[in-house]
Coordinates of C-alpha atoms in Angstrom, one line a residue:
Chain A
X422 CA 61.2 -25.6 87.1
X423 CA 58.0 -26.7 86.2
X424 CA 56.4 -26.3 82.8
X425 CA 54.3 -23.6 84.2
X426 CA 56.8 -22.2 86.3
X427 CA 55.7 -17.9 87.5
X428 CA 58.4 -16.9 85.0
X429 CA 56.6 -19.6 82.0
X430 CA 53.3 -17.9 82.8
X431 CA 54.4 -14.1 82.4
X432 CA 55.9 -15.2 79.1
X433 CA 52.9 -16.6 78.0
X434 CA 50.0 -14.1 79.6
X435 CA 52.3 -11.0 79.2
X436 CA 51.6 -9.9 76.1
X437 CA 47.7 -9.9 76.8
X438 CA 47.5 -7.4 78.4
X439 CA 50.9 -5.5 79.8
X440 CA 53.1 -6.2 76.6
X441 CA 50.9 -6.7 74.4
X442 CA 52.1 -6.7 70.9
X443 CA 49.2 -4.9 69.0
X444 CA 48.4 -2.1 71.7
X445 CA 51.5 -1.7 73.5
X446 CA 54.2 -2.2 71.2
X447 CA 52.5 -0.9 67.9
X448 CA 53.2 -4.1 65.9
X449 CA 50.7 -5.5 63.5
X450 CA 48.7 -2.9 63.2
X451 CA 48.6 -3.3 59.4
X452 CA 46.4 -6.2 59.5
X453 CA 44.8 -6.1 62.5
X454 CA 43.2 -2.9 60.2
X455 CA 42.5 -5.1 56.9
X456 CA 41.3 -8.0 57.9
X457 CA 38.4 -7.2 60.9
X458 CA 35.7 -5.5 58.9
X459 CA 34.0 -9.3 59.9
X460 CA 34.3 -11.3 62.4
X461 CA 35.1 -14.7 61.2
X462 CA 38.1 -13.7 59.3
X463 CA 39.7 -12.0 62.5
X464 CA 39.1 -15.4 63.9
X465 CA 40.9 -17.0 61.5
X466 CA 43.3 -14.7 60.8
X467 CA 44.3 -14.9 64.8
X468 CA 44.5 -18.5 64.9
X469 CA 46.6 -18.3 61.6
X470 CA 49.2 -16.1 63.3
X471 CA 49.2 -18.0 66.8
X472 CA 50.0 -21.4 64.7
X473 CA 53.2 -19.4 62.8
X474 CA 54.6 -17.4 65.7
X475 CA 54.1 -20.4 67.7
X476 CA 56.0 -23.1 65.4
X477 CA 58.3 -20.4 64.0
X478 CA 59.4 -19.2 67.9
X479 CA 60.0 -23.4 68.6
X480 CA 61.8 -23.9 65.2
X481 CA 64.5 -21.4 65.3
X482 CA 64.9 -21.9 69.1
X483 CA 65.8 -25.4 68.2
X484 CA 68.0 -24.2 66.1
X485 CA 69.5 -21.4 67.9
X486 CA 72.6 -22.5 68.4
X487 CA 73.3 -23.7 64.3
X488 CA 72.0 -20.6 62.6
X489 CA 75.2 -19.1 60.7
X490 CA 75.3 -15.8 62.3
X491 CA 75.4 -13.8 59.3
X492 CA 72.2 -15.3 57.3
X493 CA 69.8 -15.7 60.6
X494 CA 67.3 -13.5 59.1
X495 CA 67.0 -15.3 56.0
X496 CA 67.0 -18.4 57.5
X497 CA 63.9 -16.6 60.4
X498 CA 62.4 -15.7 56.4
X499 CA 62.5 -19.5 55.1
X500 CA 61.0 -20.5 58.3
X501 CA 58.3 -17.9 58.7
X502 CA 57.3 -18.1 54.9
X503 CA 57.6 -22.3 54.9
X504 CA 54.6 -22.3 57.9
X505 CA 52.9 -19.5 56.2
X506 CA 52.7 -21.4 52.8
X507 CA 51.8 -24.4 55.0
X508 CA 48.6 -22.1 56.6
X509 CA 47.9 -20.7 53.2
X510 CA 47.4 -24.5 51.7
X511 CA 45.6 -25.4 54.6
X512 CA 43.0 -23.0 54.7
X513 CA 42.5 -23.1 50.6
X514 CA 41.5 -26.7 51.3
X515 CA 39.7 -26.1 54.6
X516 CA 38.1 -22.6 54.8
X517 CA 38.5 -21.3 51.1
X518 CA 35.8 -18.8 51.4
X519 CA 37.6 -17.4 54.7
X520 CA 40.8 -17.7 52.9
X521 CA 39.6 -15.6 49.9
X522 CA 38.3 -12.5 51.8
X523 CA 41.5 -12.8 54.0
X524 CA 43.4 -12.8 50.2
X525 CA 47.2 -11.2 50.7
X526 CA 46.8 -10.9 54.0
X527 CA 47.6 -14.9 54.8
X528 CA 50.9 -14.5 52.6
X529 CA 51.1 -11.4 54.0
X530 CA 52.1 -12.8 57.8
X531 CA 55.2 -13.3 56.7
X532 CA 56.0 -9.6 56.9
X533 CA 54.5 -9.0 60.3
X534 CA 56.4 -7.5 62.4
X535 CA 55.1 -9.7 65.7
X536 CA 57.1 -12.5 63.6
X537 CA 60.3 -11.5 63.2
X538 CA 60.2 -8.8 66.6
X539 CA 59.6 -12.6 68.4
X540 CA 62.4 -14.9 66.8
X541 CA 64.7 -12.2 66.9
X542 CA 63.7 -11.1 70.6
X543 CA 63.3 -14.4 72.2
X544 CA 63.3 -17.5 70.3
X545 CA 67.0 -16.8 69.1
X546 CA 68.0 -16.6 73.2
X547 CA 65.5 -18.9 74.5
X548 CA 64.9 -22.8 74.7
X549 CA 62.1 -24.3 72.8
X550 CA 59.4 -24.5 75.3
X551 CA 59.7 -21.1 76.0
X552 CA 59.7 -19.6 73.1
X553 CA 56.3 -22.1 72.8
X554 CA 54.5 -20.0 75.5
X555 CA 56.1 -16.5 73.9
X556 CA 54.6 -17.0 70.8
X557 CA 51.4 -18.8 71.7
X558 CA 51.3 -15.4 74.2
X559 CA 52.1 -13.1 71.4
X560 CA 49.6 -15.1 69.1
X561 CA 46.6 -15.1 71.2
X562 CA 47.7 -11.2 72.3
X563 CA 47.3 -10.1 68.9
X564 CA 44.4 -12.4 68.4
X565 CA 42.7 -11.0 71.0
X566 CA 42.7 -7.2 69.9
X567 CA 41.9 -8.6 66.2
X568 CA 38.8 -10.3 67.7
X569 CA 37.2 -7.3 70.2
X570 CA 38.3 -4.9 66.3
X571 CA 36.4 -7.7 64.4
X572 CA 33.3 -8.2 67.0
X573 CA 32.7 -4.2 67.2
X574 CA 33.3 -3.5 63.4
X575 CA 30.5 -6.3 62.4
X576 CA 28.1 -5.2 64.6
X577 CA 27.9 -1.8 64.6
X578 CA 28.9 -1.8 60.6
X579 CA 26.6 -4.9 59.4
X580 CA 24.7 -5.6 62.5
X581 CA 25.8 -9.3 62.6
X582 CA 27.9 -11.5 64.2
X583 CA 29.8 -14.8 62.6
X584 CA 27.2 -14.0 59.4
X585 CA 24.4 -14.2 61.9
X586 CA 22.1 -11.6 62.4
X587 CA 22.1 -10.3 66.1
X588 CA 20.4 -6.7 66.0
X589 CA 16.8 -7.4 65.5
X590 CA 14.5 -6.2 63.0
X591 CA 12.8 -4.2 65.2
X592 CA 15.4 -1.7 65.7
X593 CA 15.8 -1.1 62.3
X594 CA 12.4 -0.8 62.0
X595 CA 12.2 2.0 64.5
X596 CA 15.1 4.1 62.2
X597 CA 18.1 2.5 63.6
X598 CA 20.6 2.0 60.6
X599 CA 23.9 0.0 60.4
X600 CA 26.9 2.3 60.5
X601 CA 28.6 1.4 57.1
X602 CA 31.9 3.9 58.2
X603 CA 32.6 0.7 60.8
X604 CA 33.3 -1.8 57.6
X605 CA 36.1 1.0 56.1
X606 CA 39.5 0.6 57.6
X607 CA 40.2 4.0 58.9
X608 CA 37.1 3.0 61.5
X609 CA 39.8 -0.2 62.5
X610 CA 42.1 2.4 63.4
X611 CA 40.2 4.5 65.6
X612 CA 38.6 1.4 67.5
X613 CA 42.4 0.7 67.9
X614 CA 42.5 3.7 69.6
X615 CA 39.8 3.6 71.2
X616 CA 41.5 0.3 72.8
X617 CA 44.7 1.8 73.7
X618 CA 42.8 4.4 75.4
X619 CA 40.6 2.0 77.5
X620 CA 43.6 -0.3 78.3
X621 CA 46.7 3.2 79.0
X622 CA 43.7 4.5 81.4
X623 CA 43.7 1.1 83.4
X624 CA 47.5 0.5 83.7
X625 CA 48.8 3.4 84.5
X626 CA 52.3 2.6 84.4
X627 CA 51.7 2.4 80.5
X628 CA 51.1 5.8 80.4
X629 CA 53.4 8.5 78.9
X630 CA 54.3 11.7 80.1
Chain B
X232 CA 82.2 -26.0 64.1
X233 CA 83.1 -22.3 62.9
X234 CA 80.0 -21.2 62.6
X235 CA 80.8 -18.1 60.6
X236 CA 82.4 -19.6 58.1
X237 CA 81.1 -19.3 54.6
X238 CA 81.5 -23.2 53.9
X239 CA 79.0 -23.7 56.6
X240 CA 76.7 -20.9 55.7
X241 CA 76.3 -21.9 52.2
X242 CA 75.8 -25.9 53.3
X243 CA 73.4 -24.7 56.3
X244 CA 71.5 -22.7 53.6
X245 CA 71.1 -25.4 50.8
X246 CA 70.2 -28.0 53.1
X247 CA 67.6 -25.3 55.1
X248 CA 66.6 -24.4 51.5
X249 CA 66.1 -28.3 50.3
X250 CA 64.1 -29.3 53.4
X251 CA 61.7 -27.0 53.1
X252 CA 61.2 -27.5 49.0
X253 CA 60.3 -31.0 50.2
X254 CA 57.7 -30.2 52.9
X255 CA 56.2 -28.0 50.8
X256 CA 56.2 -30.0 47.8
X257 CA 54.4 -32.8 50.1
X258 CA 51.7 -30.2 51.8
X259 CA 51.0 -29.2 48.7
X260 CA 50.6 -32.3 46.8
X261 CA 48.3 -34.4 50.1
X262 CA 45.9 -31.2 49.9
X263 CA 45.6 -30.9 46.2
X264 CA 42.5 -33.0 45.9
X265 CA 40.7 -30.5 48.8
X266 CA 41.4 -27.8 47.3
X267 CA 40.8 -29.0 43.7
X268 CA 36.7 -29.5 45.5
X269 CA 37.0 -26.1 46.6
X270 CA 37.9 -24.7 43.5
X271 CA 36.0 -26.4 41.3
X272 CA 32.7 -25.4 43.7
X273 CA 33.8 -21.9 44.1
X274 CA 33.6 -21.8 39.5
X275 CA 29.8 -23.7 40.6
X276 CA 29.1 -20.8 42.7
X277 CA 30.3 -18.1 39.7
X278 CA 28.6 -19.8 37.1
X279 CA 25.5 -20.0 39.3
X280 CA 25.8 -16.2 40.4
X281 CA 25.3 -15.0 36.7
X282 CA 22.2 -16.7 36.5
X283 CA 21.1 -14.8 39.7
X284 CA 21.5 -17.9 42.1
X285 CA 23.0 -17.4 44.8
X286 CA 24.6 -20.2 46.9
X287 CA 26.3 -21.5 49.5
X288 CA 29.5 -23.9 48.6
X289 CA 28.0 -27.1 50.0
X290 CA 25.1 -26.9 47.9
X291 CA 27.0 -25.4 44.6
X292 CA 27.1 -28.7 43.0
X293 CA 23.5 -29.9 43.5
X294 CA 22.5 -26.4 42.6
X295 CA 24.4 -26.3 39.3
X296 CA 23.4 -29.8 38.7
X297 CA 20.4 -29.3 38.4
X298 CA 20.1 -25.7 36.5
X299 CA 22.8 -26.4 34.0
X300 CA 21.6 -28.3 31.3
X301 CA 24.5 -28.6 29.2
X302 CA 28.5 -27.4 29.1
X303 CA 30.3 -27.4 25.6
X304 CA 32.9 -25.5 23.9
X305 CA 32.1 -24.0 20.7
X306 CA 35.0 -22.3 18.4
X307 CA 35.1 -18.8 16.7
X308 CA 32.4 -20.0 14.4
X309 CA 30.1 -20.9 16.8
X310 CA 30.6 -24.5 16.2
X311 CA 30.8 -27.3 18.9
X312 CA 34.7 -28.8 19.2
X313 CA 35.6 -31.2 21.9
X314 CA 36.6 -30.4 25.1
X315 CA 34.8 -30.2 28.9
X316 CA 33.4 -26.8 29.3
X317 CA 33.9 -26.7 33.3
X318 CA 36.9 -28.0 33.6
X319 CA 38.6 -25.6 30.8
X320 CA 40.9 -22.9 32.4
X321 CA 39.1 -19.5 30.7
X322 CA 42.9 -18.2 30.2
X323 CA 44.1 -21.7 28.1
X324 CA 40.5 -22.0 26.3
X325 CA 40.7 -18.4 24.7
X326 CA 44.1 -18.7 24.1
X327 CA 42.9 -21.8 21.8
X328 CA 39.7 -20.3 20.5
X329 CA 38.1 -22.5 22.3
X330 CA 35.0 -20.9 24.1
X331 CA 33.3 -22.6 26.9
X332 CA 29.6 -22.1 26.8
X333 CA 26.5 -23.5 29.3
X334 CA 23.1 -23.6 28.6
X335 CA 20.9 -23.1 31.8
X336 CA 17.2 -24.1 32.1
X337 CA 15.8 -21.0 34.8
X338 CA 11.7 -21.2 35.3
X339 CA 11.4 -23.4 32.0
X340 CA 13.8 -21.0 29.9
X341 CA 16.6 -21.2 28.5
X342 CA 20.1 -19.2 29.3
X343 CA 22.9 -18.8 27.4
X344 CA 26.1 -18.7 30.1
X345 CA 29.5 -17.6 28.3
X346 CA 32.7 -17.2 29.6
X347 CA 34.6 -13.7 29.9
X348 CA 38.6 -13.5 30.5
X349 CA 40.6 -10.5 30.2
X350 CA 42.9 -8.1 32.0
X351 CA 42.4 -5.9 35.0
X352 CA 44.9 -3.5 36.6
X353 CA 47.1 -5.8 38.7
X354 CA 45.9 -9.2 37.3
X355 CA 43.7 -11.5 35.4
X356 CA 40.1 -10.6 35.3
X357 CA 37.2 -13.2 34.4
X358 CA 33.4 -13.9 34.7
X359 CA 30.5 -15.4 33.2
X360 CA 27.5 -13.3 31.6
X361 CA 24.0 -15.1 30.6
X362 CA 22.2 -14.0 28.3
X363 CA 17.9 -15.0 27.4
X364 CA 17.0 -17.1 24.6
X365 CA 16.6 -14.3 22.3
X366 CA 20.8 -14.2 22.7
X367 CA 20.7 -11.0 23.0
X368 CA 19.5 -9.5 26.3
X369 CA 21.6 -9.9 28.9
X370 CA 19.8 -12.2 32.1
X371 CA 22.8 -11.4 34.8
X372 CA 26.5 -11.3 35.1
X373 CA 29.2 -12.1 37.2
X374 CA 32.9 -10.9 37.8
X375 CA 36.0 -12.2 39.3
X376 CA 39.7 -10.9 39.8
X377 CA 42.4 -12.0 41.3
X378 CA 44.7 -9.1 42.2
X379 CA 42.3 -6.1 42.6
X380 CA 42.8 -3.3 44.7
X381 CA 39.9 -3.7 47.7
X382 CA 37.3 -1.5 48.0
X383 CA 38.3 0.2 44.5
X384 CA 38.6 -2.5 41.6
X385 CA 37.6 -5.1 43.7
X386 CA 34.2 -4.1 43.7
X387 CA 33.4 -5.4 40.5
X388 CA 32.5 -8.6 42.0
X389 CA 29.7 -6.9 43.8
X390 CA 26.1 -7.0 42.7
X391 CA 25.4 -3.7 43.2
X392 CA 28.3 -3.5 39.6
X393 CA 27.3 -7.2 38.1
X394 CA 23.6 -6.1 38.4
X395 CA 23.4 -3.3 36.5
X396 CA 24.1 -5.8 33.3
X397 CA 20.3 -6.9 33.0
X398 CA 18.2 -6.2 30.7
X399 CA 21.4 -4.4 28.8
X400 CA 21.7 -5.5 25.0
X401 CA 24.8 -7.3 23.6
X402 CA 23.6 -6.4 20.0
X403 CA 22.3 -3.1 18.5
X404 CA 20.0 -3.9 16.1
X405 CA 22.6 -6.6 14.0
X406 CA 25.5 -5.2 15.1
X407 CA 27.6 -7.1 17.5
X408 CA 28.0 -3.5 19.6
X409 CA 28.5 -5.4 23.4
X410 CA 28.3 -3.4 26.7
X411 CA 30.0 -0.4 27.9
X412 CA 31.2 0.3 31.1
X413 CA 31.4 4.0 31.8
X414 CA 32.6 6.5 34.2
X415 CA 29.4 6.7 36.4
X416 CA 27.2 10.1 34.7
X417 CA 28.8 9.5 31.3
X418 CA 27.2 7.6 28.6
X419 CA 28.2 5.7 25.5
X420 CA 26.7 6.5 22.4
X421 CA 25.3 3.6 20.2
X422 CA 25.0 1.0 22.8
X423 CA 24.3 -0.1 26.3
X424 CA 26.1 1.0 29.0
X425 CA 26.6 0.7 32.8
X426 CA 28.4 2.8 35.4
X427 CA 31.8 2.0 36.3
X428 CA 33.4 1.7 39.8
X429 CA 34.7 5.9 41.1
X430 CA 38.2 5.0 42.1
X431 CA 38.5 1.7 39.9
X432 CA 38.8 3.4 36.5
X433 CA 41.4 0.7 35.0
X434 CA 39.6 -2.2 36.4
X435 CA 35.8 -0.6 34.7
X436 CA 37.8 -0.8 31.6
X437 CA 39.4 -3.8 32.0
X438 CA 36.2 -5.1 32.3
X439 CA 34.7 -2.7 29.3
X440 CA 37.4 -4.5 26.9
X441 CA 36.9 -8.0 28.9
X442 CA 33.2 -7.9 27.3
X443 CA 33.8 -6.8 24.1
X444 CA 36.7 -9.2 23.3
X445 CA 35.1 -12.0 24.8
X446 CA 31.7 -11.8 23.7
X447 CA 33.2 -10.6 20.1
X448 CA 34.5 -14.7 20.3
X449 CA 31.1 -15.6 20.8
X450 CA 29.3 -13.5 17.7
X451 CA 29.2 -16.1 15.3
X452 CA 27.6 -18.8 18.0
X453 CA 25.2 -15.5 19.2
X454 CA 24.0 -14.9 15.9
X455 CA 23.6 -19.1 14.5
X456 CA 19.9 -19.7 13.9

């Protein structure tokens, strides 16, 4: 039993890749679509998510074993909507201009599926470390498809990165011109896809028949 | 401990339900002051957009320090009352007929900045609109919500919507006519117009009605020698 223990490990790097919660198991997808037409408010958005699965997955495993059987949800809901108020005040005074473009989509966490699929999945049947590592896993997991959505969507749709300009003048120069489809949400769906195809055709025992 | 028992659900509940009150009360209390800064640079950074300067929040303050020559409130009149301008909220002030207005110094002129509040399709709408010394011709303009729909009647706080304002007229010869915003290809007869936002037809008039109540508060300071 140590902390990083083989069985700790695939907890937390699981749902990269294999289980991942965006790809694999469908969940999220609302605002992994909203929120990546930039960069920086994927970013954000990612770390947002990591913090309140994280904290959420430890809180109610702590409490596992006083949760009245017949509210737990509600009580998952106080939980889940306490940290998210707590991110949403954070980031007003931190990263206002972040947390305006992200708008409902902060108070929105609340209702993501990854939340409640986690604390109801694991943290209720697991001990607090654990259920750390699930939901820092399941954070970064969703994270990490928000941020490849986010880095593809800002450079082909606005040619930048962070706000930064990365495709030099001289390609636009010689007719090149930003793809202004890739800053619509219906692009964010089909670079999902185009994910889920990438990742089914290199694990193949993903793959339906 | 029974824990399926409905004394302990309801005293698990309220003191769950107290708890978190109490954190909340205190995160939201220790970062008032941050956010207050934010807030107060993100109104800069409007103010400053409808004069056509556009800044970063860091250097909002300097910025409007520098261009804005004077804040006051005037009433329905066009008299001064007491008051601070900036630190009015636009939906208290025109419920008191109070009317925040800022004068602007731009390349050794002066601009005219007034307030807008009114009503979009899911929420509160506001903005600021300057006008030139004449009072009359409109300088630039700039929009807020806070509920829009994105990509529809959210784009009204874009400049390719907030820029069309310039050079529009608020008055028609004497007549207090203000601007209308029009389904894009239609025009309005007797005054200035701009196109609306396709898809955003509640929010264009939202904002149609926003200018002419508004600036209708603001005749009587317009029209003062």
């Amino acid at each position: 039993m140590g902390l990083l223990s083989n069985k700790n490990k695939a907890i937390l790097v699981d749902p990269l890749s294999k289980n991942n919660p965006v790809i694999v198991q469908m969940l999220g997808v609302c605002s992994a679509l909203a929120v990546t037409s930039k960069l920086e408010p994927s970013i954000v958005m990612a770390i947002s998510v990591t913090a309140v699965v994280a904290f959420a997955n430890v809180i109610i495993s702590l409490l596992r074993n006083t949760i009245p059987n017949r509210i737990r949800i509600i009580v998952q809901l106080v939980v889940v909507a306490a940290l998210v108020t707590i991110v949403s005040e954070v980031l007003k005074a931190f990263a206002y201009d972040v947390n305006k473009q992200l708008s409902v989509f902060v108070g929105l966490i609340i209702t993501n599926c990854i939340l409640m699929g986690r604390l109801e999945a694991f943290a209720l049947g697991n001990g607090p470390w654990e259920s750390f590592l699930d939901g820092v896993g399941n954070g970064l997991g969703y994270g990490l498809i928000l941020i490849i959505i986010g880095f593809f969507r800002e450079l082909l749709g606005s040619g930048t990165l962070l706000g930064i300009q990365v495709i030099p003048q001289i390609f636009y120069d010689l007719g090149y011109v930003n793809n202004g489809l890739m800053i619509l949400p219906p692009m964010a769906l089909i670079v999902v896809a185009v994910i889920i195809w990438v990742h089914r055709s290199r694990n193949k025992e993903l793959q339906e028949d | 401990m029974n824990r399926d028992s409905n004394v302990y659900t309801v005293v698990y509940a309220s003191v769950m339900v107290l708890l978190v009150a109490v954190l909340l009360a205190f995160t939201s209390q220790s970062l008032r002051s941050f956010q207050k800064k934010n807030e107060d640079n993100d109104k800069r950074q409007q103010i400053l957009r409808s004069i056509n300067v556009d800044v970063k929040a860091d250097v909002a303050e300097t910025k409007y320090n520098e261009l804005i020559e004077d804040a006051f409130l005037v009433n329905e009149n066009g008299q001064k009352v007491d008051g601070d301008a900036f630190a009015a909220d636009a939906a208290k002030m025109f419920n008191e007929k109070k009317y925040p207005v800022f004068i602007a110094k731009v390349d050794g002129q002066t601009k005219y900045i007034m307030a807008l509040y009114g009503a979009g399709l899911w929420g509160p709408l506001w903005g600021y609109i300057a006008l030139n010394d004449d009072k009359n011709t409109v300088y630039g303009a700039d929009f807020s919500h806070s509920g829009e729909t994105p990509g529809l009647g959210a784009e009204i706080t874009r400049t390719e919507f907030s820029g069309q304002f310039a050079g529009k007229k608020v008055f028609q010869g004497n007549d207090y006519k203000s601007i209308a915003v029009v389904k894009p290809g239609k025009s309005a007869i007797g005054q200035d117009y701009v196109d609306g936002i396709s898809g955003g037809t509640i929010t264009s008039q939202g904002v149609d009605l926003m200018l002419f109540d508004s600036l209708n508060s603001y005749v009587n300071f317009l029209t003062a020698k």
